[in-house]
Coordinates of C-alpha atoms and ligand atoms in Angstrom, one line a residue:
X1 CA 24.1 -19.0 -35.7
X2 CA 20.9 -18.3 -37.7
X3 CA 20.7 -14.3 -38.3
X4 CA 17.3 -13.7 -36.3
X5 CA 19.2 -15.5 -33.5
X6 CA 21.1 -12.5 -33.5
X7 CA 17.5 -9.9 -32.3
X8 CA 19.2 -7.9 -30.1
X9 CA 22.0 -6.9 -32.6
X10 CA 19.1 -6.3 -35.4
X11 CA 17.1 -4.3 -32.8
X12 CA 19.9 -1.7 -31.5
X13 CA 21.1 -1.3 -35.3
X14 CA 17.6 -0.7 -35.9
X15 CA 17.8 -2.4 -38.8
X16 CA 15.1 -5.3 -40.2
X17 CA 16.2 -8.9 -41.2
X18 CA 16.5 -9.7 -45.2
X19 CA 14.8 -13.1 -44.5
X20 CA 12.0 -12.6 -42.0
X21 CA 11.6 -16.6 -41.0
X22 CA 14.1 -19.4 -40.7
X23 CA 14.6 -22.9 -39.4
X24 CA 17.4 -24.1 -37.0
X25 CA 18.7 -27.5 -37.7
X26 CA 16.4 -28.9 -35.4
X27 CA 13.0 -28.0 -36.9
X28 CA 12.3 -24.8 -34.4
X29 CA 11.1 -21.6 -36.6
X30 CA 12.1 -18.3 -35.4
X31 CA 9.6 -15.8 -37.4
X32 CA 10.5 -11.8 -37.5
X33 CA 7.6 -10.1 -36.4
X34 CA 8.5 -6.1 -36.3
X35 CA 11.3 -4.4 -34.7
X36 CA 12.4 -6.1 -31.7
X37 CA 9.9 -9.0 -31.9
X38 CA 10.5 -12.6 -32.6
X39 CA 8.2 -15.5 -32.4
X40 CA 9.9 -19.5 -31.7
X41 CA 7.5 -22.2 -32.6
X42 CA 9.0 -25.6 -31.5
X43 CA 8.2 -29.0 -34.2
X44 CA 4.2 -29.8 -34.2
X45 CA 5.7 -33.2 -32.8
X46 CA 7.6 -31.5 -30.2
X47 CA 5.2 -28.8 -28.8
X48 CA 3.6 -29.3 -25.5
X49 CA 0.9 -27.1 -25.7
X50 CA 2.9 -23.8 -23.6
X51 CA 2.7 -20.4 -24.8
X52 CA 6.0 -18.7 -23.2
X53 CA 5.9 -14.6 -23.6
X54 CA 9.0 -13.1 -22.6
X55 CA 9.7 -9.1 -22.6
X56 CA 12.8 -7.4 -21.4
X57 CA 13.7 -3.4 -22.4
X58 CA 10.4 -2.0 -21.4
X59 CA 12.8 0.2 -20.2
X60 CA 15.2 0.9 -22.2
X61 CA 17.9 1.2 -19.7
X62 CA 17.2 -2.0 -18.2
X63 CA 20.2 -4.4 -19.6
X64 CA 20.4 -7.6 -17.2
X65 CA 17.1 -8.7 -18.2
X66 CA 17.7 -8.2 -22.1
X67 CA 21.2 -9.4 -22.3
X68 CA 19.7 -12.8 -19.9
X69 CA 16.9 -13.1 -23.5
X70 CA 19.8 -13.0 -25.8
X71 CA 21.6 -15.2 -24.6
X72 CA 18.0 -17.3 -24.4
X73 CA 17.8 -16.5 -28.2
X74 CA 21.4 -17.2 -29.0
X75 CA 21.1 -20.5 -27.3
X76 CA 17.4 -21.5 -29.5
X77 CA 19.4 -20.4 -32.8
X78 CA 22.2 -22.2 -32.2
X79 CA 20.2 -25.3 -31.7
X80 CA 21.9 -25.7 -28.0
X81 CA 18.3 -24.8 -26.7
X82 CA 15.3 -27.2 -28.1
X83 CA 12.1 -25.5 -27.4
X84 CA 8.9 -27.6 -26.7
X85 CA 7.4 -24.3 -26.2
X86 CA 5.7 -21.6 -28.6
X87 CA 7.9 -18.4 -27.3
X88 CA 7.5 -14.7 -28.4
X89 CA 10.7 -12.5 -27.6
X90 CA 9.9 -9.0 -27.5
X91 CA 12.0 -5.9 -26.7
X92 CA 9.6 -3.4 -25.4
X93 CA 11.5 0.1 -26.5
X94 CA 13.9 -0.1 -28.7
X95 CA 14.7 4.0 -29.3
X96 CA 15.1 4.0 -25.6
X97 CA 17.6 0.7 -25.7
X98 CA 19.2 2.8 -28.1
X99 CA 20.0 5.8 -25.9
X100 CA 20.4 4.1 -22.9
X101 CA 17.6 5.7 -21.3
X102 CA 14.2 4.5 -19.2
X103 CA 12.1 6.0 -21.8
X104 CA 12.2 9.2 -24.1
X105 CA 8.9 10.7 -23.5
X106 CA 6.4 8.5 -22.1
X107 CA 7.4 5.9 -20.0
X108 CA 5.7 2.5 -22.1
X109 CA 5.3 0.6 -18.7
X110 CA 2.3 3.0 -18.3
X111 CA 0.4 3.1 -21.2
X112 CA -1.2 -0.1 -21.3
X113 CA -5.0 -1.3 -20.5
X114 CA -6.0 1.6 -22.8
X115 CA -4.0 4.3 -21.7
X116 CA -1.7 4.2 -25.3
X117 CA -5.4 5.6 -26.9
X118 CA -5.3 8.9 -24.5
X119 CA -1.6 9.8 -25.3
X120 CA 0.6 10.6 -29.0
X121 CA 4.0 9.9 -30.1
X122 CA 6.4 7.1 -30.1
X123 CA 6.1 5.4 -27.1
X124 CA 1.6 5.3 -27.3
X125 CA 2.4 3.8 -30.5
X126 CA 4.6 1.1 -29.7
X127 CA 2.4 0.1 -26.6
X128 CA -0.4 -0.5 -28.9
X129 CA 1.8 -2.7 -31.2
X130 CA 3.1 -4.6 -28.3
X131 CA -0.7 -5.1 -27.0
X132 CA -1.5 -6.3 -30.6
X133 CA 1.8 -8.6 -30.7
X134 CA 0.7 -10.1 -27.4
X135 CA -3.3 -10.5 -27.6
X136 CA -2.4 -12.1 -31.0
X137 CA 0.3 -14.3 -29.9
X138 CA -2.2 -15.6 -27.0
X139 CA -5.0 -16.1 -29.6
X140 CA -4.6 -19.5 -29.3
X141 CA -7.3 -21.5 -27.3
X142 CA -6.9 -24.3 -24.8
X143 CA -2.7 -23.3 -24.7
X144 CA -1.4 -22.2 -21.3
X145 CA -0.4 -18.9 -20.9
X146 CA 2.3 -17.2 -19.2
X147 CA 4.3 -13.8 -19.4
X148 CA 7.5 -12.6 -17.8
X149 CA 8.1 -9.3 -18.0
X150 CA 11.8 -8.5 -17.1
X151 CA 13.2 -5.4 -15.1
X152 CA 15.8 -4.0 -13.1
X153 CA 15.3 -1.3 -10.3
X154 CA 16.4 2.5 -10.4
X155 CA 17.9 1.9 -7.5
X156 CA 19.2 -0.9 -4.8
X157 CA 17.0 -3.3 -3.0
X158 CA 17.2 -5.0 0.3
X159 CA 15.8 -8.0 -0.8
X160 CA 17.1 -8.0 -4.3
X161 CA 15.0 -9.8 -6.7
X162 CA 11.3 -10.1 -6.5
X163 CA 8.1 -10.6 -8.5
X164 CA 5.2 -8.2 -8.9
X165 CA 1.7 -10.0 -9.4
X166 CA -0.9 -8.6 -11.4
X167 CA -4.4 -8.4 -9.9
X168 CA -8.1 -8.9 -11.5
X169 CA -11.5 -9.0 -9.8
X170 CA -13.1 -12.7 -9.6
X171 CA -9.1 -14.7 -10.3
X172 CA -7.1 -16.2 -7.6
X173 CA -3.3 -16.0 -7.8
X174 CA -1.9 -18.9 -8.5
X175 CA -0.1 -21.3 -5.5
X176 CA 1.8 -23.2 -8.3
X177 CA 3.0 -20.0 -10.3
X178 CA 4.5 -18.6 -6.8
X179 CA 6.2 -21.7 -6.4
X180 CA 7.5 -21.3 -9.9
X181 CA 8.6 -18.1 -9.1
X182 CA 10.6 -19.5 -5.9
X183 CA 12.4 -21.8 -7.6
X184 CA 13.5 -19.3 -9.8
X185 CA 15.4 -17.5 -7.4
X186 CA 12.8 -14.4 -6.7
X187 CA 12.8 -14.0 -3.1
X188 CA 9.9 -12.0 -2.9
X189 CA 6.6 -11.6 -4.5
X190 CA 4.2 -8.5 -4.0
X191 CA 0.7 -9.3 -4.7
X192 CA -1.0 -6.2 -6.3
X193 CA -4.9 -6.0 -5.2
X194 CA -6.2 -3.6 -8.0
X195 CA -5.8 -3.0 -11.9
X196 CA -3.0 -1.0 -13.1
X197 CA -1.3 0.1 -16.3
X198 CA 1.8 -2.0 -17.2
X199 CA 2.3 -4.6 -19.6
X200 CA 2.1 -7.2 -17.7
X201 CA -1.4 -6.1 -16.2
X202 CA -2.7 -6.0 -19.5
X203 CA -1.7 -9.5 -20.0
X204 CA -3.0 -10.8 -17.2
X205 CA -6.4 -9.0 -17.1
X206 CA -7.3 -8.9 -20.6
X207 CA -5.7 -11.8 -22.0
X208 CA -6.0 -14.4 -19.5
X209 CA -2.5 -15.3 -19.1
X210 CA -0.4 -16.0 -15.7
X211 CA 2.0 -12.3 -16.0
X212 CA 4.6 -11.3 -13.8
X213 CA 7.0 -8.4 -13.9
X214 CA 10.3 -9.2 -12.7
X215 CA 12.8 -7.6 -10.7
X216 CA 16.3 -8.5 -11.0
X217 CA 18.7 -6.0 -9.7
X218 CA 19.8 -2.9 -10.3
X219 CA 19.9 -1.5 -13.7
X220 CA 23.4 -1.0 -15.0
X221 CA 24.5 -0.1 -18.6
X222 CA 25.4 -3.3 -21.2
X223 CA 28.3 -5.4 -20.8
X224 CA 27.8 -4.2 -16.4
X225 CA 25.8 -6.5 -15.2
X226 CA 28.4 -9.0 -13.2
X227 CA 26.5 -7.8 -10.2
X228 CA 23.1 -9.2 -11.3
X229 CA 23.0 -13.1 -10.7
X230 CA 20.2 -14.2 -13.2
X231 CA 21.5 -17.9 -12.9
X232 CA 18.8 -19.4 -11.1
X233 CA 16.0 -17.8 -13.3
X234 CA 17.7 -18.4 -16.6
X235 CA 18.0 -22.6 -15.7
X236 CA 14.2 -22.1 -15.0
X237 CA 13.5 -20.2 -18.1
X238 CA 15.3 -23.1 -19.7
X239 CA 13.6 -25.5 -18.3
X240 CA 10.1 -24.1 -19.4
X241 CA 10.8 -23.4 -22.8
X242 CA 12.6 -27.5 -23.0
X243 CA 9.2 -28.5 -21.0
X244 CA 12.1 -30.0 -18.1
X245 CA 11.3 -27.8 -15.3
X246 CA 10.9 -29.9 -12.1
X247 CA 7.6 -30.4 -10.2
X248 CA 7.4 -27.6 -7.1
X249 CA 5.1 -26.7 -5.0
X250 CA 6.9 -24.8 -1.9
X251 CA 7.1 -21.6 -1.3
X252 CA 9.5 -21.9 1.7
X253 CA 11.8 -19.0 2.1
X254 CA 9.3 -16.8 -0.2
X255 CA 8.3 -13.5 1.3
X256 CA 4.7 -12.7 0.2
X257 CA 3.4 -8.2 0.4
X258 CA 0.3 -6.7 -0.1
X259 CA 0.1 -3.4 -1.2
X260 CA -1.1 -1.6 1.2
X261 CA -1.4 2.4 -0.6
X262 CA 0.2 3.7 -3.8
X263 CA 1.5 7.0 -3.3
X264 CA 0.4 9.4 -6.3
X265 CA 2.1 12.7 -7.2
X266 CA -0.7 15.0 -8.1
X267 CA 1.5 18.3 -8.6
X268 CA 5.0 19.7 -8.9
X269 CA 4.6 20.1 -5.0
X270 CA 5.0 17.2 -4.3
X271 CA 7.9 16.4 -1.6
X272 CA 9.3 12.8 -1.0
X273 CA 10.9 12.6 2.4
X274 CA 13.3 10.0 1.9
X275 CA 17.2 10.1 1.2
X276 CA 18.3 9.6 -2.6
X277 CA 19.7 6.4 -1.8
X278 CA 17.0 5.1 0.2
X279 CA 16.5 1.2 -1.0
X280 CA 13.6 -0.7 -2.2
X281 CA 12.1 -2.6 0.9
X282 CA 13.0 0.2 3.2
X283 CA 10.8 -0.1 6.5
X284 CA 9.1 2.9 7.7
X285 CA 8.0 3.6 10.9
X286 CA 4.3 4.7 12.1
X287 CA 3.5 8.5 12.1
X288 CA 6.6 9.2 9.6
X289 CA 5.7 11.3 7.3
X290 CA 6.5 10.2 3.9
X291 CA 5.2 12.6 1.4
X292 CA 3.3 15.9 0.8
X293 CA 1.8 17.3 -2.2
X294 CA -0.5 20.1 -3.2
X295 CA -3.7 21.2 -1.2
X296 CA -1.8 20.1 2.2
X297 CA -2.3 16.5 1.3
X298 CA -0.1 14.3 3.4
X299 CA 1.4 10.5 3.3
X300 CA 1.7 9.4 7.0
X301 CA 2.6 5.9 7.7
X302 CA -0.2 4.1 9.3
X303 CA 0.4 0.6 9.0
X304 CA 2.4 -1.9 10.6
X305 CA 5.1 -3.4 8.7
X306 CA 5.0 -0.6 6.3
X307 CA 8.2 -1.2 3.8
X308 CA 8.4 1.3 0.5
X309 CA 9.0 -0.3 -3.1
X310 CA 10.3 2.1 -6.3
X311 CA 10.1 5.5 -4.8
X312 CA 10.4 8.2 -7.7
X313 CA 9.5 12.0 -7.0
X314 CA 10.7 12.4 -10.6
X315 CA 7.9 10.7 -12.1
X316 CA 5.1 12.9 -14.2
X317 CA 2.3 14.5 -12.2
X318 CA -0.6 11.6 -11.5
X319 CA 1.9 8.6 -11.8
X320 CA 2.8 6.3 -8.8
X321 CA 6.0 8.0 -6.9
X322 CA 6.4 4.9 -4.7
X323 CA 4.3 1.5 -3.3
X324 CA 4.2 1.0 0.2
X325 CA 3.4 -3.0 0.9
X326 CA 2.8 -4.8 4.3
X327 CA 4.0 -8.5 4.8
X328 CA 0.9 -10.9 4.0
X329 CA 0.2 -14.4 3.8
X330 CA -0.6 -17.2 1.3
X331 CA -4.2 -17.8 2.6
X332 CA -6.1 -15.9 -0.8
X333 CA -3.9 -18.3 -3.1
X334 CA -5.7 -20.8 -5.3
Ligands
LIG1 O1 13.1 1.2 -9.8 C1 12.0 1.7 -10.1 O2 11.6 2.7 -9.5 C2 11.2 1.1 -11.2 C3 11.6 -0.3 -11.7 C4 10.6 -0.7 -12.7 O3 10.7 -0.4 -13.8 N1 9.5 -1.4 -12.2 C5 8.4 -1.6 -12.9 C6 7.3 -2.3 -12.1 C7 6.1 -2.6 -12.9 C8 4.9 -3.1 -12.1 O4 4.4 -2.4 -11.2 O5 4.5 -4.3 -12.3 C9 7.8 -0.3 -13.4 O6 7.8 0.7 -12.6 O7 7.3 -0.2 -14.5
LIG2 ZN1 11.7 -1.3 -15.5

């Protein structure tokens, strides 16, 4: 196999190739781009006009979804894979992979959209270069665009993979993309309804690109992840980057949330009233009283439906500590 087939290995070594580009047998070019990013162009003769982005390791702790791009990579270098696609492979933190931690000071999932500029250290800086990879990798007019960002949960999930959909004022999401996302195995997708901070956000609002973050399980150290059943995403994934994916429109089966409030932790007061090992999709019952925090403020639930997504009192002061989402329908999609 070609060496920069072999990212991941580079990445966790922390070490950088000797030669930066090479050519599989096939014609594909696989160009080294900084630690932990890697660009695929297919043949001019091959490449259907796609621009494929595709980050895993955001969090560093988060193995299924990088261990699912290696074996992507693997399969590209080794020929097996024939791209029709321009792809850029990025490992979001690599200290952090390193470790085995979500992040070592700042979490990188929320310092995009501008927030890298307000902050120092590792983490602001690495944002920025991945903002810069990105905007410069979907430079590229008249291409189309799309981003998976890939993640596993802190903890377990009643419905157990699931999409999150960036939002921006004046775009539609996308009927086809949902579809997509079906047929990729996500049984859920929660459609966000304001601007936020994560990668894919960015992506989506500033450089025009379709951008999902993934959910795939529950995040488990490398070589653990027999639990997580990436099967039906990685045959999709395939599929994209060959330009063989099947025609799909339905979105039978797929759950569709709104969210409804984000619950903010303003102080070190602030109380979560739910078990440790409460799961993701949890339903919570009117008048329960999810959270407190400084100055007597108080979470009570007042909506029907209510279910509560990533709930983390451990989270710094003024980050989200949890989503709570209400079932919705498709009737907004384009
Ligand atoms: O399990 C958790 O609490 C967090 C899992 C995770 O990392 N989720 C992403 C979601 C990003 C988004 O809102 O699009 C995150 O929190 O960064
Ligand atoms: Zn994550």
């Amino acid at each position: 196999m070609l060496a920069l087939g072999k990212l991941l290995e580079l990445t966790l070594a922390g070490r950088e190739p000797a030669q930066k580009i090479q050519s599989t047998v096939d014609g594909v070019q696989m160009r080294w781009l900084s630690e932990g990013a890697l660009e695929v162009r297919p043949p001019e003769a091959r490449d259907n006009g796609s621009d494929l982005l595709l980050s895993s390791g955001i969090h560093g702790n988060e193995t299924a979804p990088i261990e699912l791009l290696d074996r992507l990579l693997h399969g590209i270098a080794r020929g097996e894979i024939k791209p029709r696609t321009r792809i850029l492979f990025l490992f979001g933190n690599p200290e952090a992979m390193r470790r085995g931690e979500r992040y070592l000071e700042l979490d990188v999932n929320r310092l995009f959209n501008g927030r890298h500029e307000k902050n120092i250290g590792p983490e602001a800086m690495r944002a920025a270069e991945l903002e810069q990879l990105a905007r410069s990798f979907f430079s590229q007019p008249d291409r189309s665009r799309l981003h998976y960002d890939l993640h596993t949960a802190i903890r377990g999930s009643k419905i157990e993979q699931f999409a999150l959909y960036p939002w921006k004022d004046g775009r539609q999401h996308s009927r086809r993309e949902l579809a997509r996302l079906n047929a990729a195995g996500m049984e859920a997708v929660l459609l966000q309804n304001k601007t936020s901070i994560t990668f894919t956000a960015f992506t989506y609002e500033q450089l025009d690109a379709e951008a999902f973050t993934l959910e795939l399980g529950k995040a488990r150290p490398f070589g653990q992840n027999q639990g997580v059943n990436v099967s039906r995403l990685e045959l999709r994934l395939k599929q994209i980057i060959e330009g063989t994916e099947p025609e799909t429109d339905s979105l039978d089966g797929l759950k569709l949330f709104a969210v409804s409030r984000e619950v903010i932790k303003h102080s070190d007061a602030f109380l979560l009233h739910l078990p440790a090992d409460v799961e993701n999709f949890s339903e919570l019952e009117k008048g329960y009283l999810l959270a407190e925090d400084v100055a007597k403020t108080r979470w009570v639930i007042e909506e029907e439906g209510a279910r509560i997504i990533f709930p983390n009192p451990k989270v710094k002061n003024g980050l989200r500590a949890g989503i709570l989402i209400v079932p919705t329908t498709d009737a907004g999609l384009a």
